[in-house]
Amino acid sequence: MISYGFVLHEGAFCRSVFNLLDLIVVCVALVSFVLQNQTISAVKILRVLRVLRPLRAINRAKGLKHVVQCMIIAIKSIGNIVLVTFLLEFMFAVIGVQLFKGKFYSCTDISKHVEEDCK
């Protein structure tokens, strides 16, 4: 951290997402340790973030880090496909509602026997 800097240099510590994750986990642990005796709800929320501790292993294992990076790229691509699919389905749903409006009407009131009474 000292030779490359904290943020500004190209190889700086905070330029890597995995290093930021490590920093967050360590900060949460330190804040939780310092405010251990107080019953502040924010501290309880920070303790929940301790679940992120096993994720620090990702930065240590190069193969696992590569797999996680590939999964993130794949999820971004899949997200774009899901968005386009949702938009297409929404367009067809709007067209279907406009074409079939009122044609599949059914009366749910048992006492009414004629469709005009039900409306």
mmCIF file of C-alpha atoms in Angstrom:
data_model
loop_
_atom_site.group_PDB
_atom_site.id
_atom_site.type_symbol
_atom_site.label_atom_id
_atom_site.label_comp_id
_atom_site.label_asym_id
_atom_site.label_seq_id
_atom_site.Cartn_x
_atom_site.Cartn_y
_atom_site.Cartn_z
ATOM 1 C CA MET A 1 0.000 0.000 0.000
ATOM 2 C CA ILE A 2 2.837 2.373 0.760
ATOM 3 C CA SER A 3 4.712 1.937 -2.538
ATOM 4 C CA TYR A 4 1.668 2.075 -4.838
ATOM 5 C CA GLY A 5 -0.515 4.387 -2.778
ATOM 6 C CA PHE A 6 -4.063 4.061 -1.582
ATOM 7 C CA VAL A 7 -6.216 5.372 -4.446
ATOM 8 C CA LEU A 8 -4.503 7.478 -7.099
ATOM 9 C CA HIS A 9 -1.834 5.193 -8.601
ATOM 10 C CA GLU A 10 -2.742 2.635 -11.271
ATOM 11 C CA GLY A 11 -1.778 -0.267 -9.017
ATOM 12 C CA ALA A 12 -3.251 1.342 -5.897
ATOM 13 C CA PHE A 13 -4.876 -0.681 -3.145
ATOM 14 C CA CYS A 14 -8.411 0.659 -3.617
ATOM 15 C CA ARG A 15 -8.443 0.120 -7.380
ATOM 16 C CA SER A 16 -9.177 -3.578 -6.900
ATOM 17 C CA VAL A 17 -12.697 -4.626 -5.927
ATOM 18 C CA PHE A 18 -11.315 -7.562 -3.985
ATOM 19 C CA ASN A 19 -9.044 -5.284 -1.946
ATOM 20 C CA LEU A 20 -12.014 -3.023 -1.202
ATOM 21 C CA LEU A 21 -13.920 -6.066 0.012
ATOM 22 C CA ASP A 22 -11.010 -6.916 2.315
ATOM 23 C CA LEU A 23 -10.951 -3.333 3.589
ATOM 24 C CA ILE A 24 -14.696 -3.349 4.317
ATOM 25 C CA VAL A 25 -14.488 -6.643 6.195
ATOM 26 C CA VAL A 26 -11.570 -5.427 8.316
ATOM 27 C CA CYS A 27 -13.260 -2.074 9.057
ATOM 28 C CA VAL A 28 -16.489 -3.806 10.060
ATOM 29 C CA ALA A 29 -14.571 -6.096 12.393
ATOM 30 C CA LEU A 30 -12.705 -3.165 13.972
ATOM 31 C CA VAL A 31 -15.836 -1.047 14.471
ATOM 32 C CA SER A 32 -17.679 -4.023 15.885
ATOM 33 C CA PHE A 33 -14.793 -4.719 18.270
ATOM 34 C CA VAL A 34 -14.560 -1.104 19.464
ATOM 35 C CA LEU A 35 -18.317 -0.714 19.987
ATOM 36 C CA GLN A 36 -18.759 -4.201 21.394
ATOM 37 C CA ASN A 37 -20.474 -3.235 24.657
ATOM 38 C CA GLN A 38 -22.923 -0.741 23.201
ATOM 39 C CA THR A 39 -26.360 -1.800 22.022
ATOM 40 C CA ILE A 40 -26.519 0.277 18.885
ATOM 41 C CA SER A 41 -28.523 -1.180 16.031
ATOM 42 C CA ALA A 42 -25.911 0.010 13.533
ATOM 43 C CA VAL A 43 -23.337 -2.180 15.239
ATOM 44 C CA LYS A 44 -25.679 -5.140 14.916
ATOM 45 C CA ILE A 45 -26.009 -4.421 11.215
ATOM 46 C CA LEU A 46 -22.226 -4.292 10.909
ATOM 47 C CA ARG A 47 -21.981 -7.657 12.628
ATOM 48 C CA VAL A 48 -24.178 -9.114 9.916
ATOM 49 C CA LEU A 49 -21.538 -8.055 7.410
ATOM 50 C CA ARG A 50 -19.118 -10.493 9.047
ATOM 51 C CA VAL A 51 -20.602 -13.024 6.663
ATOM 52 C CA LEU A 52 -18.313 -11.474 4.063
ATOM 53 C CA ARG A 53 -15.189 -12.799 5.808
ATOM 54 C CA PRO A 54 -14.979 -16.030 3.781
ATOM 55 C CA LEU A 55 -14.997 -13.926 0.627
ATOM 56 C CA ARG A 56 -11.516 -12.698 1.542
ATOM 57 C CA ALA A 57 -10.240 -16.096 0.375
ATOM 58 C CA ILE A 58 -11.127 -15.102 -3.184
ATOM 59 C CA ASN A 59 -8.282 -12.602 -3.249
ATOM 60 C CA ARG A 60 -5.783 -15.204 -2.055
ATOM 61 C CA ALA A 61 -6.579 -17.961 -4.591
ATOM 62 C CA LYS A 62 -5.868 -16.819 -8.145
ATOM 63 C CA GLY A 63 -7.946 -19.567 -9.759
ATOM 64 C CA LEU A 64 -10.963 -18.782 -7.612
ATOM 65 C CA LYS A 65 -10.528 -15.077 -8.326
ATOM 66 C CA HIS A 66 -10.535 -15.787 -12.064
ATOM 67 C CA VAL A 67 -13.692 -17.914 -11.759
ATOM 68 C CA VAL A 68 -15.483 -15.150 -9.829
ATOM 69 C CA GLN A 69 -14.472 -12.524 -12.384
ATOM 70 C CA CYS A 70 -15.755 -14.712 -15.231
ATOM 71 C CA MET A 71 -19.027 -15.265 -13.380
ATOM 72 C CA ILE A 72 -19.493 -11.509 -12.909
ATOM 73 C CA ILE A 73 -18.945 -10.923 -16.628
ATOM 74 C CA ALA A 74 -21.388 -13.725 -17.480
ATOM 75 C CA ILE A 75 -24.027 -12.357 -15.102
ATOM 76 C CA LYS A 76 -23.755 -8.922 -16.746
ATOM 77 C CA SER A 77 -24.300 -10.499 -20.170
ATOM 78 C CA ILE A 78 -27.211 -12.570 -18.922
ATOM 79 C CA GLY A 79 -28.698 -9.441 -17.332
ATOM 80 C CA ASN A 80 -28.747 -7.727 -20.729
ATOM 81 C CA ILE A 81 -30.474 -10.728 -22.286
ATOM 82 C CA VAL A 82 -33.058 -10.828 -19.483
ATOM 83 C CA LEU A 83 -33.755 -7.116 -19.966
ATOM 84 C CA VAL A 84 -34.364 -7.504 -23.709
ATOM 85 C CA THR A 85 -36.565 -10.564 -23.100
ATOM 86 C CA PHE A 86 -38.592 -8.692 -20.476
ATOM 87 C CA LEU A 87 -39.140 -5.765 -22.839
ATOM 88 C CA LEU A 88 -40.309 -8.081 -25.635
ATOM 89 C CA GLU A 89 -42.682 -9.937 -23.311
ATOM 90 C CA PHE A 90 -44.028 -6.627 -22.020
ATOM 91 C CA MET A 91 -44.724 -5.429 -25.566
ATOM 92 C CA PHE A 92 -46.594 -8.629 -26.424
ATOM 93 C CA ALA A 93 -48.533 -8.423 -23.148
ATOM 94 C CA VAL A 94 -49.679 -4.890 -23.948
ATOM 95 C CA ILE A 95 -50.707 -5.933 -27.455
ATOM 96 C CA GLY A 96 -52.580 -8.947 -26.043
ATOM 97 C CA VAL A 97 -54.471 -6.830 -23.533
ATOM 98 C CA GLN A 98 -55.483 -4.415 -26.274
ATOM 99 C CA LEU A 99 -56.590 -7.176 -28.653
ATOM 100 C CA PHE A 100 -58.492 -9.337 -26.177
ATOM 101 C CA LYS A 101 -59.895 -6.731 -23.792
ATOM 102 C CA GLY A 102 -63.250 -7.912 -22.460
ATOM 103 C CA LYS A 103 -63.451 -11.061 -24.612
ATOM 104 C CA PHE A 104 -62.562 -13.449 -21.800
ATOM 105 C CA TYR A 105 -64.927 -11.854 -19.309
ATOM 106 C CA SER A 106 -66.587 -14.221 -16.851
ATOM 107 C CA CYS A 107 -69.019 -13.491 -14.045
ATOM 108 C CA THR A 108 -67.991 -14.664 -10.585
ATOM 109 C CA ASP A 109 -71.277 -13.769 -8.864
ATOM 110 C CA ILE A 110 -73.409 -16.934 -8.580
ATOM 111 C CA SER A 111 -76.676 -15.024 -8.096
ATOM 112 C CA LYS A 112 -76.374 -13.337 -11.523
ATOM 113 C CA HIS A 113 -77.416 -15.456 -14.496
ATOM 114 C CA VAL A 114 -77.202 -12.886 -17.292
ATOM 115 C CA GLU A 115 -73.947 -11.228 -18.363
ATOM 116 C CA GLU A 116 -75.497 -7.743 -18.435
ATOM 117 C CA ASP A 117 -76.521 -8.060 -14.748
ATOM 118 C CA CYS A 118 -72.970 -8.919 -13.787
ATOM 119 C CA LYS A 119 -71.384 -5.793 -15.303
#
